[in-house]
Coordinates of C-alpha atoms in Angstrom, one line a residue:
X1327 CA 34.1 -24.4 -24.8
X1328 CA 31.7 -26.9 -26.3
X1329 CA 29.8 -27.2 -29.4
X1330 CA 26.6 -26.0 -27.8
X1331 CA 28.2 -23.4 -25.8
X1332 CA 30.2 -21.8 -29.2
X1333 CA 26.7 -21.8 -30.6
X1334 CA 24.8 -19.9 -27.8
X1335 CA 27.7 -17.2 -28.2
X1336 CA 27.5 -16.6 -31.6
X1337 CA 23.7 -16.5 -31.2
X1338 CA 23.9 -14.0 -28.1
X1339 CA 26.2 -11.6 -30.2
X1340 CA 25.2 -12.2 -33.7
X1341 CA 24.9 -8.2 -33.8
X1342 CA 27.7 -7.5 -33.0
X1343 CA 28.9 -9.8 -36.5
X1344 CA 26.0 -8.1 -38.4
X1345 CA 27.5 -4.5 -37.2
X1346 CA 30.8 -6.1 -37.9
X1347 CA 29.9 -6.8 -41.7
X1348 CA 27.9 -3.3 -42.4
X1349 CA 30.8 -1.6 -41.3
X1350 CA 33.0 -3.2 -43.7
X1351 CA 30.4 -3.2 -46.6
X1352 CA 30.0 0.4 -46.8
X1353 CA 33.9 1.1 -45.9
X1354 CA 34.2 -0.5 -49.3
X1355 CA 31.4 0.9 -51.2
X1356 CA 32.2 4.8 -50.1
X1357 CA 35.7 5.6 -49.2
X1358 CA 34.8 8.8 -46.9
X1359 CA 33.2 6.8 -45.0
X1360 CA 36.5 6.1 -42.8
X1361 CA 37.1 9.4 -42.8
X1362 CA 37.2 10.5 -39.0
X1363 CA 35.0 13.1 -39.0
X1364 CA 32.2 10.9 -40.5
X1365 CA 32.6 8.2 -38.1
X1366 CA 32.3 11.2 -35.5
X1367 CA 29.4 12.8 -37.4
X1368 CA 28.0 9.1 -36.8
X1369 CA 28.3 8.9 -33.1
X1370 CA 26.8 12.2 -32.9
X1371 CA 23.3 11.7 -34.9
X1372 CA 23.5 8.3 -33.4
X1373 CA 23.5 10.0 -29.8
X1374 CA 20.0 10.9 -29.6
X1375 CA 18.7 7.6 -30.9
X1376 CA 21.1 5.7 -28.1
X1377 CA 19.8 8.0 -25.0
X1378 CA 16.1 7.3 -25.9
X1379 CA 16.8 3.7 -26.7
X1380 CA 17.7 3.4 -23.0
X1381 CA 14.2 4.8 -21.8
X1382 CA 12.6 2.7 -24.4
X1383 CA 14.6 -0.9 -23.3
X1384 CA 13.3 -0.5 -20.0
X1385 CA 9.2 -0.4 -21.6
X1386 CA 10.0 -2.9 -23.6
X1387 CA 11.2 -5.0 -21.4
X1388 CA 7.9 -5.0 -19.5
X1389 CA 6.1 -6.6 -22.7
X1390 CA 5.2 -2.5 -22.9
X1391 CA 5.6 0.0 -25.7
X1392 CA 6.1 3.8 -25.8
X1393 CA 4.5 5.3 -28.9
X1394 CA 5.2 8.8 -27.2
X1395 CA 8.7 10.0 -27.2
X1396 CA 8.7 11.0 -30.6
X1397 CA 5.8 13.7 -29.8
X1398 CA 7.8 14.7 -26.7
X1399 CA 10.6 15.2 -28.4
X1400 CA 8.5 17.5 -30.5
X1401 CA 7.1 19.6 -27.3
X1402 CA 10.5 19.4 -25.6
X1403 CA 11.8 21.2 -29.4
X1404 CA 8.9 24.1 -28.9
X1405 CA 8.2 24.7 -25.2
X1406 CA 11.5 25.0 -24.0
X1407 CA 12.6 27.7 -26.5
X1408 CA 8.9 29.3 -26.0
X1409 CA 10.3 29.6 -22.7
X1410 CA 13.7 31.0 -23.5
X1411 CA 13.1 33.2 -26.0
X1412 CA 9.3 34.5 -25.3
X1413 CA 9.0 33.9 -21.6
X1414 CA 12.5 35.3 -21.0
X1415 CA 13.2 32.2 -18.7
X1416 CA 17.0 31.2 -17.7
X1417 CA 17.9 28.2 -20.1
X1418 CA 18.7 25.8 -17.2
X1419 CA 15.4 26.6 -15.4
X1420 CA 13.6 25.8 -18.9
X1421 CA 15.4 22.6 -19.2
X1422 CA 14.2 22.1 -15.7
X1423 CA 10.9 22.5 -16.6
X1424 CA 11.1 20.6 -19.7
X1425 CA 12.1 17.5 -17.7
X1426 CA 9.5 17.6 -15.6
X1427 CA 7.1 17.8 -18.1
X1428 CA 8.0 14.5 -19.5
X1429 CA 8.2 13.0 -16.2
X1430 CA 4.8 14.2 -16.2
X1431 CA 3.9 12.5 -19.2
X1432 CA 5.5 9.8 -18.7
X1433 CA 3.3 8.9 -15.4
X1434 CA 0.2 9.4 -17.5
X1435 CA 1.1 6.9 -19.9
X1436 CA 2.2 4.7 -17.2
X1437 CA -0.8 5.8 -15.0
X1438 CA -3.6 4.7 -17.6
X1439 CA -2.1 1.7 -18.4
X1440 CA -1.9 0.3 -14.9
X1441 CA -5.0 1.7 -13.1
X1442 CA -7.2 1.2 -16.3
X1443 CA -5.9 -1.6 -18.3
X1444 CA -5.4 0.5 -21.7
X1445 CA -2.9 -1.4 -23.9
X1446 CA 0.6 0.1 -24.3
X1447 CA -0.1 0.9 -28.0
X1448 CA -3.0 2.6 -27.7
X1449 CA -2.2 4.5 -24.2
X1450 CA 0.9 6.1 -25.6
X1451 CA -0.5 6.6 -29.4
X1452 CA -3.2 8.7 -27.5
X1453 CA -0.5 10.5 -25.9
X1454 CA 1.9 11.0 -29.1
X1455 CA -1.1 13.1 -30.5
X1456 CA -1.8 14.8 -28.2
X1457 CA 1.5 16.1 -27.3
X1458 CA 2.0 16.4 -31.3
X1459 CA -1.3 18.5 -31.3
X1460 CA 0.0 20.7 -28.1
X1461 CA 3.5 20.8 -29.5
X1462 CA 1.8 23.1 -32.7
X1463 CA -0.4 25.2 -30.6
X1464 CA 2.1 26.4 -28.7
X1465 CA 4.3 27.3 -31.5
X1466 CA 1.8 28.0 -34.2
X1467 CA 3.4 25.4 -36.7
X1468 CA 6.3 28.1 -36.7
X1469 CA 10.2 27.5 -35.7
X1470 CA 11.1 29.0 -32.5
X1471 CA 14.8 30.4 -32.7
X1472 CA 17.0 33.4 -31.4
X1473 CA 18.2 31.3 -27.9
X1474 CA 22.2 32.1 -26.2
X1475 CA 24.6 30.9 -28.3
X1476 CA 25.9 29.1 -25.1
X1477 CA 22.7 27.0 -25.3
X1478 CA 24.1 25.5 -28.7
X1479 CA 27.4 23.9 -26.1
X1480 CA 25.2 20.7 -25.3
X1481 CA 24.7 19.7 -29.4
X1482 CA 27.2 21.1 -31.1
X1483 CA 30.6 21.1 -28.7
X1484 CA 33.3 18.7 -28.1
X1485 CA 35.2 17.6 -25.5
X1486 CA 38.4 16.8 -26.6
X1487 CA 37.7 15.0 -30.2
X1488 CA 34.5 13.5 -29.1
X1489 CA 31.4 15.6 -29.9
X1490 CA 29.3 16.4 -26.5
X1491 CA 25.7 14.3 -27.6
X1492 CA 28.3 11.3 -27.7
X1493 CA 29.9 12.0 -24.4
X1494 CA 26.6 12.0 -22.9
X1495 CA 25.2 8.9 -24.5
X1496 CA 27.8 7.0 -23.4
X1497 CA 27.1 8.3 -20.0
X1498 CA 23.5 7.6 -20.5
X1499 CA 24.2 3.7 -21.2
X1500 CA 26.8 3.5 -18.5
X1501 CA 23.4 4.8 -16.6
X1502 CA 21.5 2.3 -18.0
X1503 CA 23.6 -0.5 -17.2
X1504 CA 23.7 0.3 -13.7
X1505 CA 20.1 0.7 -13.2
X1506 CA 19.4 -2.9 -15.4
X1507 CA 22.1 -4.9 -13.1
X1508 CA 22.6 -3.2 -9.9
X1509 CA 18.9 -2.4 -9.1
X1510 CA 16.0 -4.0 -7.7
X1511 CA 14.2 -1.9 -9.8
X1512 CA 15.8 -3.1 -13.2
X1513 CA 15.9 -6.4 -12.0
X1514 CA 11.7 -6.2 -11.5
X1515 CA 11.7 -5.2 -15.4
X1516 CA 13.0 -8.1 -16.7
X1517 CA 10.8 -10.2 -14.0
X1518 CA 7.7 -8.5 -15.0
X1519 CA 8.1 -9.1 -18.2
X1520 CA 9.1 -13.2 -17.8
X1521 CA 6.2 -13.2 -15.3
X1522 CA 3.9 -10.5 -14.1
X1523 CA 1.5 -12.4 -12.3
X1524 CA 4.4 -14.4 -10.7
X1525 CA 5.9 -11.0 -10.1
X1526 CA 3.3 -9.6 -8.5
X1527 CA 2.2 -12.6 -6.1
X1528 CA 6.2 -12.2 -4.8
X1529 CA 4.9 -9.0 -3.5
X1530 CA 6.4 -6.6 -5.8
X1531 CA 4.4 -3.5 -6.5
X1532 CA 3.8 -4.1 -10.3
X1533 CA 2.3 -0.9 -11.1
X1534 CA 5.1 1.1 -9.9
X1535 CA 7.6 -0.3 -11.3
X1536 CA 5.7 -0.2 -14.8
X1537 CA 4.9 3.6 -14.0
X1538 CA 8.4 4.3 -12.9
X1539 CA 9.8 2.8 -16.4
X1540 CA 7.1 4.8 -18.5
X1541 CA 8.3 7.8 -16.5
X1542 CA 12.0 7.1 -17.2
X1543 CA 11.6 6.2 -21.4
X1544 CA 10.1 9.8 -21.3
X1545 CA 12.5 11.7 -19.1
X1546 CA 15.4 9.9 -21.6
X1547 CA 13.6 11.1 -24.6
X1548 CA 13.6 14.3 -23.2
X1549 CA 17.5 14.6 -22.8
X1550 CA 17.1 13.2 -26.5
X1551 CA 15.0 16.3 -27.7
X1552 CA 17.0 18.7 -25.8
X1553 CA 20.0 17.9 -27.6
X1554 CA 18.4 17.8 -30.4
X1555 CA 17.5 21.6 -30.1
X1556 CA 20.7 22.7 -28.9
X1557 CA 22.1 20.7 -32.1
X1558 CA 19.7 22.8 -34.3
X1559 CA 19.2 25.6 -32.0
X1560 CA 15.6 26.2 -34.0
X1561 CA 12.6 24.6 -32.1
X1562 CA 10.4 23.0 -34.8
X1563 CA 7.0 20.8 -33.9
X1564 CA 8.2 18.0 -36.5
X1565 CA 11.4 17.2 -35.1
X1566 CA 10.7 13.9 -33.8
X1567 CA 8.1 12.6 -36.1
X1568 CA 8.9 9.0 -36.7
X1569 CA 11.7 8.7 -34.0
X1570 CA 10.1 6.2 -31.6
X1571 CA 10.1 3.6 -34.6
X1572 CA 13.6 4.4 -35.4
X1573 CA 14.8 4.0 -31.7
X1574 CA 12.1 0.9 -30.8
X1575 CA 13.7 -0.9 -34.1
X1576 CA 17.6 -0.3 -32.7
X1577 CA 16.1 -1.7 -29.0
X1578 CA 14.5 -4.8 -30.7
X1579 CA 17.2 -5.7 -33.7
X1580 CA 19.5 -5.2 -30.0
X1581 CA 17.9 -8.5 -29.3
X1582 CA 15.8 -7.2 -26.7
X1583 CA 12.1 -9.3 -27.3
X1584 CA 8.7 -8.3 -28.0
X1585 CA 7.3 -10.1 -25.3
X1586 CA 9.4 -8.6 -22.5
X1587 CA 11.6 -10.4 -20.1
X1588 CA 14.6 -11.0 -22.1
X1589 CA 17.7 -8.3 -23.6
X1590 CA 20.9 -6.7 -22.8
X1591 CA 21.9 -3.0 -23.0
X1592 CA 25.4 -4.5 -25.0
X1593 CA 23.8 -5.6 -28.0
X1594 CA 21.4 -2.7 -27.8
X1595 CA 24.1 -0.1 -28.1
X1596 CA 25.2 -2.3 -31.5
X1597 CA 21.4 -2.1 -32.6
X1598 CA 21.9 1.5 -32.8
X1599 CA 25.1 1.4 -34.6
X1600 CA 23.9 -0.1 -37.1
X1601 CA 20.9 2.0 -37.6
X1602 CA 23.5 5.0 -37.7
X1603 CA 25.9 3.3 -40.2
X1604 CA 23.0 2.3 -42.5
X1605 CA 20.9 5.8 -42.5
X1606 CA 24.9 7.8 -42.8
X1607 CA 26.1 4.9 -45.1
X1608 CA 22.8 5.1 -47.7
X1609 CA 23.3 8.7 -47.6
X1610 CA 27.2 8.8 -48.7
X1611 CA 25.6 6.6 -51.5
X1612 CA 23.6 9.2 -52.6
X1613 CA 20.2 7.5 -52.2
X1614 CA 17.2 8.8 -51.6
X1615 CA 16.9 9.9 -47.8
X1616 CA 13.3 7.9 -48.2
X1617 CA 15.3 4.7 -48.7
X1618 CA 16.3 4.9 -45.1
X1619 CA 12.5 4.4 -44.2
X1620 CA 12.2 1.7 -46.6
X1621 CA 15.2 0.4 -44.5
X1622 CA 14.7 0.7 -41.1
X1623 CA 11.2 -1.0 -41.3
X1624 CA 13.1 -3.6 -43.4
X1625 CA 15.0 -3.9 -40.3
X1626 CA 12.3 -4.1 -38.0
X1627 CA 10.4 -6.8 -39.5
X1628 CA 13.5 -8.8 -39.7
X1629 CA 14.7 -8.2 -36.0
X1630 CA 10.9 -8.9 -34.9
X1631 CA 11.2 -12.3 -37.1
X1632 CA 14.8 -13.3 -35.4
X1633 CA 12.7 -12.0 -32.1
X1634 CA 9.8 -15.0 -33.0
X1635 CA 12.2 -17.8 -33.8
X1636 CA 14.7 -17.1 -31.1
X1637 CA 11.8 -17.6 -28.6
X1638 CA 10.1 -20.7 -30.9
X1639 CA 13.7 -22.6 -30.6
X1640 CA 13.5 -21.8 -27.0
X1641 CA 10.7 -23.2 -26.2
X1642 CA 10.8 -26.2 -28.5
X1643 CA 14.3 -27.3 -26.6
X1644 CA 12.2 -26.8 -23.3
X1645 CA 9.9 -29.5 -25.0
X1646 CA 12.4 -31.5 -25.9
X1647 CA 14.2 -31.7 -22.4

């Protein structure tokens, strides 16, 4: 392996080093944070961040954003224990339901961004209110609680020593993977996002493929918010607020760009990591949970700026050739 070659590796899994050196950073500064059932707690609160990062990759990917998922997390948190508990629906038909309510919302976004041209941002902010708005009307700004106990199996139950949400995220990216390499469909992502008008001339329906990925990055955040309520089994209409920053920060420190067209699941599943590790690592510290915000968009901008001069070197050794 070559000079250049050594170089474009370490540049292709820099996160993974960055993981690598948080990891051992904070096994130093906190000792309990080897203890096993930490590092399990971690994989489990990092679960629902990881299933929704998979939706959100696929947006992304596009040069697209989904400002959403945060908001259906929070309708998912309310409507489907309305239906459990008030409606006296059976808990799998609710989930059902739930699903296909983000589905729903999911086409809308992707729907008015297509067929009318509405930015990303603005399409799915217009969604993550009103979903955030519907979210309190149907539970009155009250928590919703008094499901099956059986319901709580999803978020809080183990399978062997690994904790459910885990098993399922894993699943999730395994999911993910498959539908990024083996499909024509995730294979259109990362075209549309390189070259939409190029894309599109080839005779590949554009606008369903974008709808289809705003429909996914919903339905994933769904799963998300579901386990989030079986983890808390209490519905509350502020579970998700800030989430989609939190999730589109571990897609895009994943080295998945801005601009669409470029990213792998891999580095997006260390992305998360360390977004887990820092929030768990700051709290063993005992700092202020608020420092975690002050963190993660620390992060952000810093992943955005790697995002900027990765694609600036790129094109300046196109020049150069």
């Amino acid at each position: 392996m070559n000079k250049k070659n050594v170089k474009s590796w370490m540049n292709q899994n820099i996160i993974v080093f960055a993981f690598v050196a948080l990891f051992i950073v904070f096994s130093i500064l906190s000792p309990a944070f080897l203890n096993l059932n930490n590092l399990l707690n971690i994989t489990r609160q990092i679960s629902f961040r990881g299933i929704a990062a998979v939706g959100m990759m696929m947006i992304i990917l596009t040069g697209g954003i989904d400002l959403s998922i945060g908001s259906t997390i929070e309708l998912v948190n309310v409507l489907c224990p309305t239906m459990m508990v008030k409606m006296g629906v059976h808990p799998i038909l609710a989930i059902l339901i739930s699903l296909l309510m983000s589905a729903v919302v999911g086409f809308c976004n992707g729907f008015l961004i297509t067929k009318y041209n509405i930015p990303p941002m603005i399409a799915t902010m217009a969604f993550m209110n009103i979903l955030y708005g519907a979210a309190y009307l149907i539970s009155g700004g009250q928590p919703v609680f008094g499901f099956s106990d059986g319901f709580a199996l999803m978020g809080q139950g183990y399978i062997g020593m690994l904790p459910i949400p885990t098993l399922i995220m894993i699943l999730m990216f395994v999911l993910g993977a498959f539908i990024l390499k083996k499909t024509v469909f995730g294979r259109s992502l990362y075209a549309i996002g390189g070259n939409e008008e190029a894309v599109r001339l080839s005779g590949i329906n554009v606008d369903k493929v974008k709808i289809m990925a705003y429909i996914m990055s919903s339905v994933f955040a769904c799963v998300a918010g579901l386990l989030m309520l079986s983890r808390l089994m209490s519905g509350t209409p502020n579970t998700g607020r800030g989430f989609e920053f939190e999730v589109i920060t571990a897609v895009v420190l994943g080295g998945v760009s801005v601009s669409g067209g470029a990213g792998r699941l891999f580095s997006v599943v260390f992305g998360v990591l360390i977004i887990g590790i820092l929030n768990n690592g700051l709290t063993l510290l005992g700092l202020d949970t608020y420092w975690q915000y002050v963190m993660n968009g620390v992060v952000l901008i810093l992943a955005v700026g790697m995002d900027y001069a990765s694609r600036k070197h790129a094109a300046s050794a196109v020049e150069k050739e």
